[in-house]
Amino acid sequence: MADSTIDVEEIEAVTEVLRSRWLTAGSVTRAFEREFAAALGAADAVAVSSGTAALHLAVLALGIGPGDEVIVPSLSFVASAAVTALSGATPVFADAVSPDDLTVDPGDVRRLLTARTRAIVAMHFGGHPAHLDELAAIAREHGAALIEDAAHAPVVRTDAGALGTVGDIGCFSFYSSKNMTTGEGGMVVARDPGVLDRIRSLRSHALSTSTWDRTRGGVAGYDVDGLGLNYRPTEISSALGRVQLGRLPEDRVRRRELVAEYREALAAEPRVGLPFAERTGDSAHHLMAVLLPPGVPRDQVRAHLRAAGVQTSVHYPPTHRFSHYLRAFDSARRALPVTEDVAPRLLSLPLHSRMSGADAVLAADALVTAVHRSGEERA
Ligand SMILES: *Cc1c(COP(=O)(O)O)cnc(C)c1O
């Protein structure tokens, strides 16, 4: 992929693992876990095979199942709703705050609480922190868990601590499009060490000992004390992750500069909305999401941009409008006005640390032209 930051260091780290002949989760993975935890200021972390696996283990470790409800943002990737439904629980969809703030609305979360609510999922949209103070207070009052979907937000600091460590469980993704990647991979942190132990166990069939212990440590046999899965990462992915973790600080600086270039160039068309532009705190700047003016057809804008050599994407089609959720949970029965307003207007422009400022200005100019032109075509 042209926008990934894989370099000679990653190639050497992977080669070293291959030479060692130990490919499944072992000492490199353990080192990756310790380094990731240290970067967050957490006591420990568990590396897994994907961000979805991280979220699934969070739901399983909390013992969430049939009859329970989990409040999830509709404006997010489908994974948090899917793992909830897979566990037999009901995903309940919450609205976003406003067109300027696409994170989950604590006021709406409060309205959705019932006696069945077991957890609330907050997603840090584009790496911008959700309203964790309010959400943690709501969760605490209600006796529910707060799960942070921090897939967009590795090592982002807030006054309350790094994202992922503020709620009860934090889930990260290292999918290839994310700020740090291992190809496929993820990480879990948890406030309660007992919960993290359970996650570590569920990651590997709920076996009482790991393959590493049995092979290297001379431990014989094992017991099974629960229903687990195989969500282990490989040593290859963990070796990649250790190098990528070290690249985050410079990647962050570059992303911030590019976002500033974008915002300056897009000021030429004030009808294009810039979510989170007023935020001043730390962000991972994972996405350069913009809001098209109401009535401007997104498909046409995307076609104009494609013709100018600019690839765009959409984060996200609202989960509560997907066929499965409509059918299984009647999920559109309740209106989510902010999500429904912004969802057809959202567009993500290219953003990765190997872009030049000129690339960003070119993409911004192409967007401004496309918005003007689609207005003329309609007139
Ligand atoms: C990428 C992503 C996930 C899923 O992570 P995978 O590693 O692809 O399984 C979950 N939530 C959000 C918000 C994501 O962006």
PDB file of N, CA, C and O in Angstrom, residues 1 3-5 75-77 102 123-129 149-156 163 171-182 244 248 251-260 262-263 275-276 281-290 311-316 347-355:
ATOM      1  N   MET A   1       0.836  -1.201   0.000  1.00  0.00           N
ATOM      2  CA  MET A   1       0.000   0.000   0.000  1.00  0.00           C
ATOM      3  C   MET A   1       0.866   1.244   0.000  1.00  0.00           C
ATOM      4  O   MET A   1       1.766   1.370   0.818  1.00  0.00           O
ATOM      5  N   ASP A   3       0.514   4.195   1.031  1.00  0.00           N
ATOM      6  CA  ASP A   3       0.526   5.130   2.142  1.00  0.00           C
ATOM      7  C   ASP A   3       1.020   4.502   3.442  1.00  0.00           C
ATOM      8  O   ASP A   3       0.973   5.119   4.482  1.00  0.00           O
ATOM      9  N   SER A   4       1.500   3.244   3.415  1.00  0.00           N
ATOM     10  CA  SER A   4       1.961   2.662   4.672  1.00  0.00           C
ATOM     11  C   SER A   4       3.397   3.109   4.930  1.00  0.00           C
ATOM     12  O   SER A   4       4.117   3.531   4.039  1.00  0.00           O
ATOM     13  N   THR A   5       3.794   3.009   6.183  1.00  0.00           N
ATOM     14  CA  THR A   5       5.101   3.531   6.579  1.00  0.00           C
ATOM     15  C   THR A   5       6.086   2.385   6.798  1.00  0.00           C
ATOM     16  O   THR A   5       6.982   2.487   7.615  1.00  0.00           O
ATOM     17  N   LEU A  75     -22.503   6.019  14.356  1.00  0.00           N
ATOM     18  CA  LEU A  75     -21.504   6.562  13.432  1.00  0.00           C
ATOM     19  C   LEU A  75     -20.129   6.018  13.807  1.00  0.00           C
ATOM     20  O   LEU A  75     -19.291   6.698  14.396  1.00  0.00           O
ATOM     21  N   SER A  76     -19.909   4.739  13.477  1.00  0.00           N
ATOM     22  CA  SER A  76     -18.659   4.063  13.799  1.00  0.00           C
ATOM     23  C   SER A  76     -18.528   2.885  12.846  1.00  0.00           C
ATOM     24  O   SER A  76     -19.447   2.577  12.096  1.00  0.00           O
ATOM     25  N   PHE A  77     -17.393   2.198  12.938  1.00  0.00           N
ATOM     26  CA  PHE A  77     -17.264   0.960  12.186  1.00  0.00           C
ATOM     27  C   PHE A  77     -18.170  -0.085  12.844  1.00  0.00           C
ATOM     28  O   PHE A  77     -18.375  -0.070  14.053  1.00  0.00           O
ATOM     29  N   LEU A 102     -18.227  14.533  16.085  1.00  0.00           N
ATOM     30  CA  LEU A 102     -18.871  13.299  15.614  1.00  0.00           C
ATOM     31  C   LEU A 102     -18.761  12.157  16.617  1.00  0.00           C
ATOM     32  O   LEU A 102     -19.112  11.027  16.302  1.00  0.00           O
ATOM     33  N   MET A 123     -16.290   5.703  20.873  1.00  0.00           N
ATOM     34  CA  MET A 123     -15.290   5.588  19.800  1.00  0.00           C
ATOM     35  C   MET A 123     -14.655   6.974  19.597  1.00  0.00           C
ATOM     36  O   MET A 123     -15.367   7.967  19.511  1.00  0.00           O
ATOM     37  N   HIS A 124     -13.336   6.989  19.529  1.00  0.00           N
ATOM     38  CA  HIS A 124     -12.612   8.258  19.382  1.00  0.00           C
ATOM     39  C   HIS A 124     -12.473   8.560  17.898  1.00  0.00           C
ATOM     40  O   HIS A 124     -11.475   8.206  17.258  1.00  0.00           O
ATOM     41  N   PHE A 125     -13.509   9.213  17.357  1.00  0.00           N
ATOM     42  CA  PHE A 125     -13.638   9.394  15.906  1.00  0.00           C
ATOM     43  C   PHE A 125     -12.432  10.138  15.323  1.00  0.00           C
ATOM     44  O   PHE A 125     -12.144  11.278  15.687  1.00  0.00           O
ATOM     45  N   GLY A 126     -11.746   9.499  14.395  1.00  0.00           N
ATOM     46  CA  GLY A 126     -10.596  10.123  13.744  1.00  0.00           C
ATOM     47  C   GLY A 126      -9.424  10.379  14.691  1.00  0.00           C
ATOM     48  O   GLY A 126      -8.474  11.065  14.327  1.00  0.00           O
ATOM     49  N   GLY A 127      -9.514   9.819  15.909  1.00  0.00           N
ATOM     50  CA  GLY A 127      -8.439  10.035  16.887  1.00  0.00           C
ATOM     51  C   GLY A 127      -8.736  11.156  17.855  1.00  0.00           C
ATOM     52  O   GLY A 127      -7.918  11.455  18.731  1.00  0.00           O
ATOM     53  N   HIS A 128      -9.927  11.793  17.706  1.00  0.00           N
ATOM     54  CA  HIS A 128     -10.340  12.876  18.611  1.00  0.00           C
ATOM     55  C   HIS A 128     -11.100  12.269  19.789  1.00  0.00           C
ATOM     56  O   HIS A 128     -12.060  11.521  19.587  1.00  0.00           O
ATOM     57  N   PRO A 129     -10.717  12.611  21.010  1.00  0.00           N
ATOM     58  CA  PRO A 129     -11.325  11.968  22.173  1.00  0.00           C
ATOM     59  C   PRO A 129     -12.841  12.156  22.261  1.00  0.00           C
ATOM     60  O   PRO A 129     -13.351  13.256  22.057  1.00  0.00           O
ATOM     61  N   ASP A 149     -13.476   2.155  22.144  1.00  0.00           N
ATOM     62  CA  ASP A 149     -13.008   1.703  20.833  1.00  0.00           C
ATOM     63  C   ASP A 149     -11.978   2.743  20.389  1.00  0.00           C
ATOM     64  O   ASP A 149     -12.333   3.797  19.843  1.00  0.00           O
ATOM     65  N   ALA A 150     -10.705   2.439  20.672  1.00  0.00           N
ATOM     66  CA  ALA A 150      -9.623   3.384  20.397  1.00  0.00           C
ATOM     67  C   ALA A 150      -8.861   2.988  19.128  1.00  0.00           C
ATOM     68  O   ALA A 150      -7.667   3.253  18.999  1.00  0.00           O
ATOM     69  N   ALA A 151      -9.592   2.373  18.181  1.00  0.00           N
ATOM     70  CA  ALA A 151      -8.964   1.919  16.933  1.00  0.00           C
ATOM     71  C   ALA A 151      -8.279   3.063  16.182  1.00  0.00           C
ATOM     72  O   ALA A 151      -7.289   2.856  15.489  1.00  0.00           O
ATOM     73  N   HIS A 152      -8.830   4.289  16.327  1.00  0.00           N
ATOM     74  CA  HIS A 152      -8.253   5.443  15.627  1.00  0.00           C
ATOM     75  C   HIS A 152      -7.235   6.189  16.492  1.00  0.00           C
ATOM     76  O   HIS A 152      -6.713   7.200  16.035  1.00  0.00           O
ATOM     77  N   ALA A 153      -7.017   5.732  17.714  1.00  0.00           N
ATOM     78  CA  ALA A 153      -6.385   6.624  18.684  1.00  0.00           C
ATOM     79  C   ALA A 153      -5.284   5.981  19.512  1.00  0.00           C
ATOM     80  O   ALA A 153      -5.336   5.970  20.734  1.00  0.00           O
ATOM     81  N   PRO A 154      -4.226   5.444  18.873  1.00  0.00           N
ATOM     82  CA  PRO A 154      -3.135   4.880  19.669  1.00  0.00           C
ATOM     83  C   PRO A 154      -2.278   5.992  20.281  1.00  0.00           C
ATOM     84  O   PRO A 154      -1.798   6.875  19.577  1.00  0.00           O
ATOM     85  N   VAL A 155      -2.103   5.927  21.598  1.00  0.00           N
ATOM     86  CA  VAL A 155      -1.240   6.872  22.328  1.00  0.00           C
ATOM     87  C   VAL A 155      -1.664   8.333  22.114  1.00  0.00           C
ATOM     88  O   VAL A 155      -0.925   9.140  21.556  1.00  0.00           O
ATOM     89  N   VAL A 156      -2.880   8.621  22.557  1.00  0.00           N
ATOM     90  CA  VAL A 156      -3.391   9.998  22.554  1.00  0.00           C
ATOM     91  C   VAL A 156      -3.621  10.398  24.004  1.00  0.00           C
ATOM     92  O   VAL A 156      -4.301   9.688  24.745  1.00  0.00           O
ATOM     93  N   LEU A 163      -5.926   7.727  25.916  1.00  0.00           N
ATOM     94  CA  LEU A 163      -7.165   7.102  25.433  1.00  0.00           C
ATOM     95  C   LEU A 163      -6.991   5.584  25.477  1.00  0.00           C
ATOM     96  O   LEU A 163      -5.924   5.053  25.153  1.00  0.00           O
ATOM     97  N   CYS A 171      -9.693  -0.778  23.464  1.00  0.00           N
ATOM     98  CA  CYS A 171      -9.424  -1.680  22.335  1.00  0.00           C
ATOM     99  C   CYS A 171      -8.772  -0.912  21.194  1.00  0.00           C
ATOM    100  O   CYS A 171      -9.264   0.145  20.802  1.00  0.00           O
ATOM    101  N   PHE A 172      -7.702  -1.460  20.652  1.00  0.00           N
ATOM    102  CA  PHE A 172      -6.945  -0.817  19.577  1.00  0.00           C
ATOM    103  C   PHE A 172      -6.889  -1.729  18.360  1.00  0.00           C
ATOM    104  O   PHE A 172      -6.967  -2.955  18.504  1.00  0.00           O
ATOM    105  N   SER A 173      -6.733  -1.128  17.182  1.00  0.00           N
ATOM    106  CA  SER A 173      -6.596  -1.900  15.937  1.00  0.00           C
ATOM    107  C   SER A 173      -5.302  -1.514  15.236  1.00  0.00           C
ATOM    108  O   SER A 173      -4.936  -0.336  15.202  1.00  0.00           O
ATOM    109  N   PHE A 174      -4.646  -2.517  14.666  1.00  0.00           N
ATOM    110  CA  PHE A 174      -3.445  -2.256  13.857  1.00  0.00           C
ATOM    111  C   PHE A 174      -3.661  -2.724  12.418  1.00  0.00           C
ATOM    112  O   PHE A 174      -2.744  -3.194  11.751  1.00  0.00           O
ATOM    113  N   TYR A 175      -4.905  -2.631  11.960  1.00  0.00           N
ATOM    114  CA  TYR A 175      -5.244  -2.914  10.564  1.00  0.00           C
ATOM    115  C   TYR A 175      -4.416  -2.004   9.651  1.00  0.00           C
ATOM    116  O   TYR A 175      -3.956  -0.940  10.073  1.00  0.00           O
ATOM    117  N   SER A 176      -4.270  -2.397   8.396  1.00  0.00           N
ATOM    118  CA  SER A 176      -3.291  -1.712   7.542  1.00  0.00           C
ATOM    119  C   SER A 176      -3.598  -0.242   7.287  1.00  0.00           C
ATOM    120  O   SER A 176      -2.690   0.510   6.972  1.00  0.00           O
ATOM    121  N   SER A 177      -4.856   0.187   7.434  1.00  0.00           N
ATOM    122  CA  SER A 177      -5.146   1.610   7.196  1.00  0.00           C
ATOM    123  C   SER A 177      -4.977   2.465   8.456  1.00  0.00           C
ATOM    124  O   SER A 177      -5.121   3.683   8.381  1.00  0.00           O
ATOM    125  N   LYS A 178      -4.658   1.847   9.587  1.00  0.00           N
ATOM    126  CA  LYS A 178      -4.614   2.599  10.835  1.00  0.00           C
ATOM    127  C   LYS A 178      -3.263   3.331  11.000  1.00  0.00           C
ATOM    128  O   LYS A 178      -2.307   3.055  10.286  1.00  0.00           O
ATOM    129  N   ASN A 179      -3.202   4.227  12.006  1.00  0.00           N
ATOM    130  CA  ASN A 179      -1.990   5.043  12.169  1.00  0.00           C
ATOM    131  C   ASN A 179      -0.739   4.211  12.419  1.00  0.00           C
ATOM    132  O   ASN A 179       0.347   4.566  11.993  1.00  0.00           O
ATOM    133  N   MET A 180      -0.891   3.127  13.190  1.00  0.00           N
ATOM    134  CA  MET A 180       0.222   2.153  13.278  1.00  0.00           C
ATOM    135  C   MET A 180      -0.340   0.806  12.866  1.00  0.00           C
ATOM    136  O   MET A 180      -1.471   0.453  13.217  1.00  0.00           O
ATOM    137  N   THR A 181       0.430   0.059  12.083  1.00  0.00           N
ATOM    138  CA  THR A 181      -0.116  -1.178  11.528  1.00  0.00           C
ATOM    139  C   THR A 181       0.803  -2.368  11.727  1.00  0.00           C
ATOM    140  O   THR A 181       2.028  -2.234  11.773  1.00  0.00           O
ATOM    141  N   THR A 182       0.142  -3.536  11.869  1.00  0.00           N
ATOM    142  CA  THR A 182       0.880  -4.801  11.844  1.00  0.00           C
ATOM    143  C   THR A 182       0.292  -5.677  10.730  1.00  0.00           C
ATOM    144  O   THR A 182       0.418  -6.889  10.772  1.00  0.00           O
ATOM    145  N   GLN A 244       6.550   0.063  14.527  1.00  0.00           N
ATOM    146  CA  GLN A 244       5.522   1.055  14.201  1.00  0.00           C
ATOM    147  C   GLN A 244       5.186   1.936  15.407  1.00  0.00           C
ATOM    148  O   GLN A 244       4.935   3.131  15.253  1.00  0.00           O
ATOM    149  N   LEU A 248       5.198   6.415  15.886  1.00  0.00           N
ATOM    150  CA  LEU A 248       4.002   7.228  16.131  1.00  0.00           C
ATOM    151  C   LEU A 248       4.285   8.709  16.387  1.00  0.00           C
ATOM    152  O   LEU A 248       3.587   9.554  15.831  1.00  0.00           O
ATOM    153  N   ASP A 251       5.018  10.507  13.173  1.00  0.00           N
ATOM    154  CA  ASP A 251       3.812  10.372  12.350  1.00  0.00           C
ATOM    155  C   ASP A 251       2.757  11.385  12.815  1.00  0.00           C
ATOM    156  O   ASP A 251       2.099  12.041  12.005  1.00  0.00           O
ATOM    157  N   ARG A 252       2.652  11.529  14.138  1.00  0.00           N
ATOM    158  CA  ARG A 252       1.662  12.444  14.728  1.00  0.00           C
ATOM    159  C   ARG A 252       1.934  13.880  14.323  1.00  0.00           C
ATOM    160  O   ARG A 252       1.033  14.624  13.929  1.00  0.00           O
ATOM    161  N   VAL A 253       3.215  14.282  14.385  1.00  0.00           N
ATOM    162  CA  VAL A 253       3.603  15.651  14.027  1.00  0.00           C
ATOM    163  C   VAL A 253       3.248  15.922  12.572  1.00  0.00           C
ATOM    164  O   VAL A 253       2.653  16.949  12.226  1.00  0.00           O
ATOM    165  N   ARG A 254       3.565  14.970  11.723  1.00  0.00           N
ATOM    166  CA  ARG A 254       3.320  15.132  10.292  1.00  0.00           C
ATOM    167  C   ARG A 254       1.822  15.229   9.997  1.00  0.00           C
ATOM    168  O   ARG A 254       1.370  16.069   9.222  1.00  0.00           O
ATOM    169  N   ARG A 255       1.033  14.351  10.623  1.00  0.00           N
ATOM    170  CA  ARG A 255      -0.416  14.383  10.414  1.00  0.00           C
ATOM    171  C   ARG A 255      -1.004  15.722  10.844  1.00  0.00           C
ATOM    172  O   ARG A 255      -1.880  16.273  10.180  1.00  0.00           O
ATOM    173  N   ARG A 256      -0.504  16.235  11.973  1.00  0.00           N
ATOM    174  CA  ARG A 256      -1.027  17.516  12.466  1.00  0.00           C
ATOM    175  C   ARG A 256      -0.732  18.628  11.460  1.00  0.00           C
ATOM    176  O   ARG A 256      -1.586  19.462  11.176  1.00  0.00           O
ATOM    177  N   GLU A 257       0.483  18.613  10.897  1.00  0.00           N
ATOM    178  CA  GLU A 257       0.840  19.629   9.895  1.00  0.00           C
ATOM    179  C   GLU A 257      -0.059  19.521   8.663  1.00  0.00           C
ATOM    180  O   GLU A 257      -0.522  20.529   8.132  1.00  0.00           O
ATOM    181  N   LEU A 258      -0.296  18.291   8.230  1.00  0.00           N
ATOM    182  CA  LEU A 258      -1.117  18.094   7.028  1.00  0.00           C
ATOM    183  C   LEU A 258      -2.553  18.549   7.259  1.00  0.00           C
ATOM    184  O   LEU A 258      -3.169  19.167   6.390  1.00  0.00           O
ATOM    185  N   VAL A 259      -3.081  18.259   8.466  1.00  0.00           N
ATOM    186  CA  VAL A 259      -4.446  18.690   8.785  1.00  0.00           C
ATOM    187  C   VAL A 259      -4.514  20.220   8.779  1.00  0.00           C
ATOM    188  O   VAL A 259      -5.477  20.806   8.271  1.00  0.00           O
ATOM    189  N   ALA A 260      -3.470  20.872   9.285  1.00  0.00           N
ATOM    190  CA  ALA A 260      -3.435  22.342   9.280  1.00  0.00           C
ATOM    191  C   ALA A 260      -3.431  22.868   7.843  1.00  0.00           C
ATOM    192  O   ALA A 260      -4.132  23.831   7.514  1.00  0.00           O
ATOM    193  N   TYR A 262      -4.647  21.320   5.204  1.00  0.00           N
ATOM    194  CA  TYR A 262      -5.992  21.067   4.683  1.00  0.00           C
ATOM    195  C   TYR A 262      -6.966  22.153   5.134  1.00  0.00           C
ATOM    196  O   TYR A 262      -7.727  22.700   4.340  1.00  0.00           O
ATOM    197  N   ARG A 263      -6.942  22.429   6.440  1.00  0.00           N
ATOM    198  CA  ARG A 263      -7.931  23.366   6.984  1.00  0.00           C
ATOM    199  C   ARG A 263      -7.733  24.750   6.393  1.00  0.00           C
ATOM    200  O   ARG A 263      -8.703  25.449   6.083  1.00  0.00           O
ATOM    201  N   PRO A 275     -15.292  19.076  10.814  1.00  0.00           N
ATOM    202  CA  PRO A 275     -15.517  18.561  12.168  1.00  0.00           C
ATOM    203  C   PRO A 275     -14.233  18.599  12.999  1.00  0.00           C
ATOM    204  O   PRO A 275     -13.137  18.402  12.456  1.00  0.00           O
ATOM    205  N   PHE A 276     -14.391  18.873  14.271  1.00  0.00           N
ATOM    206  CA  PHE A 276     -13.296  18.864  15.257  1.00  0.00           C
ATOM    207  C   PHE A 276     -12.301  20.011  15.071  1.00  0.00           C
ATOM    208  O   PHE A 276     -11.285  20.062  15.757  1.00  0.00           O
ATOM    209  N   GLY A 281      -6.912  19.953  22.067  1.00  0.00           N
ATOM    210  CA  GLY A 281      -6.107  18.929  22.742  1.00  0.00           C
ATOM    211  C   GLY A 281      -5.451  17.958  21.775  1.00  0.00           C
ATOM    212  O   GLY A 281      -5.514  18.122  20.550  1.00  0.00           O
ATOM    213  N   ASP A 282      -4.813  16.926  22.334  1.00  0.00           N
ATOM    214  CA  ASP A 282      -4.115  15.915  21.540  1.00  0.00           C
ATOM    215  C   ASP A 282      -5.123  15.116  20.708  1.00  0.00           C
ATOM    216  O   ASP A 282      -6.267  14.905  21.116  1.00  0.00           O
ATOM    217  N   SER A 283      -4.709  14.719  19.517  1.00  0.00           N
ATOM    218  CA  SER A 283      -5.515  13.862  18.652  1.00  0.00           C
ATOM    219  C   SER A 283      -4.556  13.022  17.831  1.00  0.00           C
ATOM    220  O   SER A 283      -3.435  13.434  17.561  1.00  0.00           O
ATOM    221  N   ALA A 284      -5.010  11.837  17.413  1.00  0.00           N
ATOM    222  CA  ALA A 284      -4.186  11.015  16.533  1.00  0.00           C
ATOM    223  C   ALA A 284      -4.287  11.481  15.080  1.00  0.00           C
ATOM    224  O   ALA A 284      -3.534  11.026  14.227  1.00  0.00           O
ATOM    225  N   HIS A 285      -5.241  12.379  14.801  1.00  0.00           N
ATOM    226  CA  HIS A 285      -5.488  12.828  13.420  1.00  0.00           C
ATOM    227  C   HIS A 285      -5.472  11.640  12.452  1.00  0.00           C
ATOM    228  O   HIS A 285      -4.708  11.621  11.489  1.00  0.00           O
ATOM    229  N   HIS A 286      -6.312  10.657  12.757  1.00  0.00           N
ATOM    230  CA  HIS A 286      -6.365   9.470  11.905  1.00  0.00           C
ATOM    231  C   HIS A 286      -7.073   9.749  10.579  1.00  0.00           C
ATOM    232  O   HIS A 286      -6.722   9.158   9.560  1.00  0.00           O
ATOM    233  N   LEU A 287      -8.073  10.635  10.609  1.00  0.00           N
ATOM    234  CA  LEU A 287      -8.864  10.905   9.405  1.00  0.00           C
ATOM    235  C   LEU A 287      -8.919  12.393   9.108  1.00  0.00           C
ATOM    236  O   LEU A 287      -8.916  13.208  10.018  1.00  0.00           O
ATOM    237  N   MET A 288      -9.005  12.729   7.815  1.00  0.00           N
ATOM    238  CA  MET A 288      -9.316  14.107   7.423  1.00  0.00           C
ATOM    239  C   MET A 288     -10.751  14.080   6.896  1.00  0.00           C
ATOM    240  O   MET A 288     -10.993  14.002   5.687  1.00  0.00           O
ATOM    241  N   ALA A 289     -11.697  14.072   7.838  1.00  0.00           N
ATOM    242  CA  ALA A 289     -13.110  13.986   7.456  1.00  0.00           C
ATOM    243  C   ALA A 289     -13.665  15.388   7.271  1.00  0.00           C
ATOM    244  O   ALA A 289     -13.418  16.270   8.086  1.00  0.00           O
ATOM    245  N   VAL A 290     -14.389  15.601   6.179  1.00  0.00           N
ATOM    246  CA  VAL A 290     -15.059  16.882   5.942  1.00  0.00           C
ATOM    247  C   VAL A 290     -16.548  16.618   5.726  1.00  0.00           C
ATOM    248  O   VAL A 290     -16.955  15.484   5.451  1.00  0.00           O
ATOM    249  N   GLN A 311      -8.073   9.971  -4.119  1.00  0.00           N
ATOM    250  CA  GLN A 311      -8.915   8.882  -3.595  1.00  0.00           C
ATOM    251  C   GLN A 311      -9.601   9.323  -2.307  1.00  0.00           C
ATOM    252  O   GLN A 311      -8.955   9.870  -1.429  1.00  0.00           O
ATOM    253  N   THR A 312     -10.886   9.067  -2.211  1.00  0.00           N
ATOM    254  CA  THR A 312     -11.621   9.425  -0.989  1.00  0.00           C
ATOM    255  C   THR A 312     -12.288   8.180  -0.415  1.00  0.00           C
ATOM    256  O   THR A 312     -12.372   7.149  -1.079  1.00  0.00           O
ATOM    257  N   SER A 313     -12.753   8.301   0.828  1.00  0.00           N
ATOM    258  CA  SER A 313     -13.516   7.206   1.426  1.00  0.00           C
ATOM    259  C   SER A 313     -14.588   7.813   2.326  1.00  0.00           C
ATOM    260  O   SER A 313     -14.647   9.033   2.486  1.00  0.00           O
ATOM    261  N   VAL A 314     -15.423   6.957   2.900  1.00  0.00           N
ATOM    262  CA  VAL A 314     -16.529   7.439   3.734  1.00  0.00           C
ATOM    263  C   VAL A 314     -16.472   6.758   5.097  1.00  0.00           C
ATOM    264  O   VAL A 314     -16.519   5.541   5.201  1.00  0.00           O
ATOM    265  N   HIS A 315     -16.335   7.560   6.143  1.00  0.00           N
ATOM    266  CA  HIS A 315     -16.358   7.067   7.532  1.00  0.00           C
ATOM    267  C   HIS A 315     -17.500   7.767   8.248  1.00  0.00           C
ATOM    268  O   HIS A 315     -17.361   8.935   8.559  1.00  0.00           O
ATOM    269  N   TYR A 316     -18.616   7.158   8.486  1.00  0.00           N
ATOM    270  CA  TYR A 316     -18.987   5.778   8.188  1.00  0.00           C
ATOM    271  C   TYR A 316     -20.416   5.771   7.702  1.00  0.00           C
ATOM    272  O   TYR A 316     -21.189   6.635   8.127  1.00  0.00           O
ATOM    273  N   LEU A 347     -17.140  12.881   4.103  1.00  0.00           N
ATOM    274  CA  LEU A 347     -16.161  12.447   3.108  1.00  0.00           C
ATOM    275  C   LEU A 347     -14.779  12.520   3.751  1.00  0.00           C
ATOM    276  O   LEU A 347     -14.452  13.515   4.402  1.00  0.00           O
ATOM    277  N   SER A 348     -13.983  11.454   3.586  1.00  0.00           N
ATOM    278  CA  SER A 348     -12.626  11.459   4.137  1.00  0.00           C
ATOM    279  C   SER A 348     -11.621  11.655   3.014  1.00  0.00           C
ATOM    280  O   SER A 348     -11.588  10.885   2.046  1.00  0.00           O
ATOM    281  N   LEU A 349     -10.797  12.690   3.167  1.00  0.00           N
ATOM    282  CA  LEU A 349      -9.750  12.997   2.182  1.00  0.00           C
ATOM    283  C   LEU A 349      -8.479  12.235   2.549  1.00  0.00           C
ATOM    284  O   LEU A 349      -8.315  11.802   3.689  1.00  0.00           O
ATOM    285  N   PRO A 350      -7.546  12.069   1.598  1.00  0.00           N
ATOM    286  CA  PRO A 350      -6.319  11.313   1.891  1.00  0.00           C
ATOM    287  C   PRO A 350      -5.554  11.943   3.063  1.00  0.00           C
ATOM    288  O   PRO A 350      -5.436  13.165   3.125  1.00  0.00           O
ATOM    289  N   LEU A 351      -5.096  11.118   3.989  1.00  0.00           N
ATOM    290  CA  LEU A 351      -4.270  11.611   5.099  1.00  0.00           C
ATOM    291  C   LEU A 351      -3.339  10.501   5.554  1.00  0.00           C
ATOM    292  O   LEU A 351      -3.777   9.497   6.105  1.00  0.00           O
ATOM    293  N   HIS A 352      -2.059  10.645   5.299  1.00  0.00           N
ATOM    294  CA  HIS A 352      -1.050   9.722   5.828  1.00  0.00           C
ATOM    295  C   HIS A 352       0.282  10.457   5.838  1.00  0.00           C
ATOM    296  O   HIS A 352       0.488  11.421   5.086  1.00  0.00           O
ATOM    297  N   SER A 353       1.164   9.983   6.715  1.00  0.00           N
ATOM    298  CA  SER A 353       2.334  10.807   7.029  1.00  0.00           C
ATOM    299  C   SER A 353       3.360  10.882   5.900  1.00  0.00           C
ATOM    300  O   SER A 353       4.279  11.687   5.967  1.00  0.00           O
ATOM    301  N   ARG A 354       3.195  10.065   4.854  1.00  0.00           N
ATOM    302  CA  ARG A 354       4.148  10.170   3.727  1.00  0.00           C
ATOM    303  C   ARG A 354       3.644  11.102   2.630  1.00  0.00           C
ATOM    304  O   ARG A 354       4.252  11.218   1.568  1.00  0.00           O
ATOM    305  N   MET A 355       2.495  11.760   2.873  1.00  0.00           N
ATOM    306  CA  MET A 355       2.007  12.746   1.900  1.00  0.00           C
ATOM    307  C   MET A 355       2.808  14.029   2.038  1.00  0.00           C
ATOM    308  O   MET A 355       3.300  14.342   3.110  1.00  0.00           O
TER     309      MET A 355
END
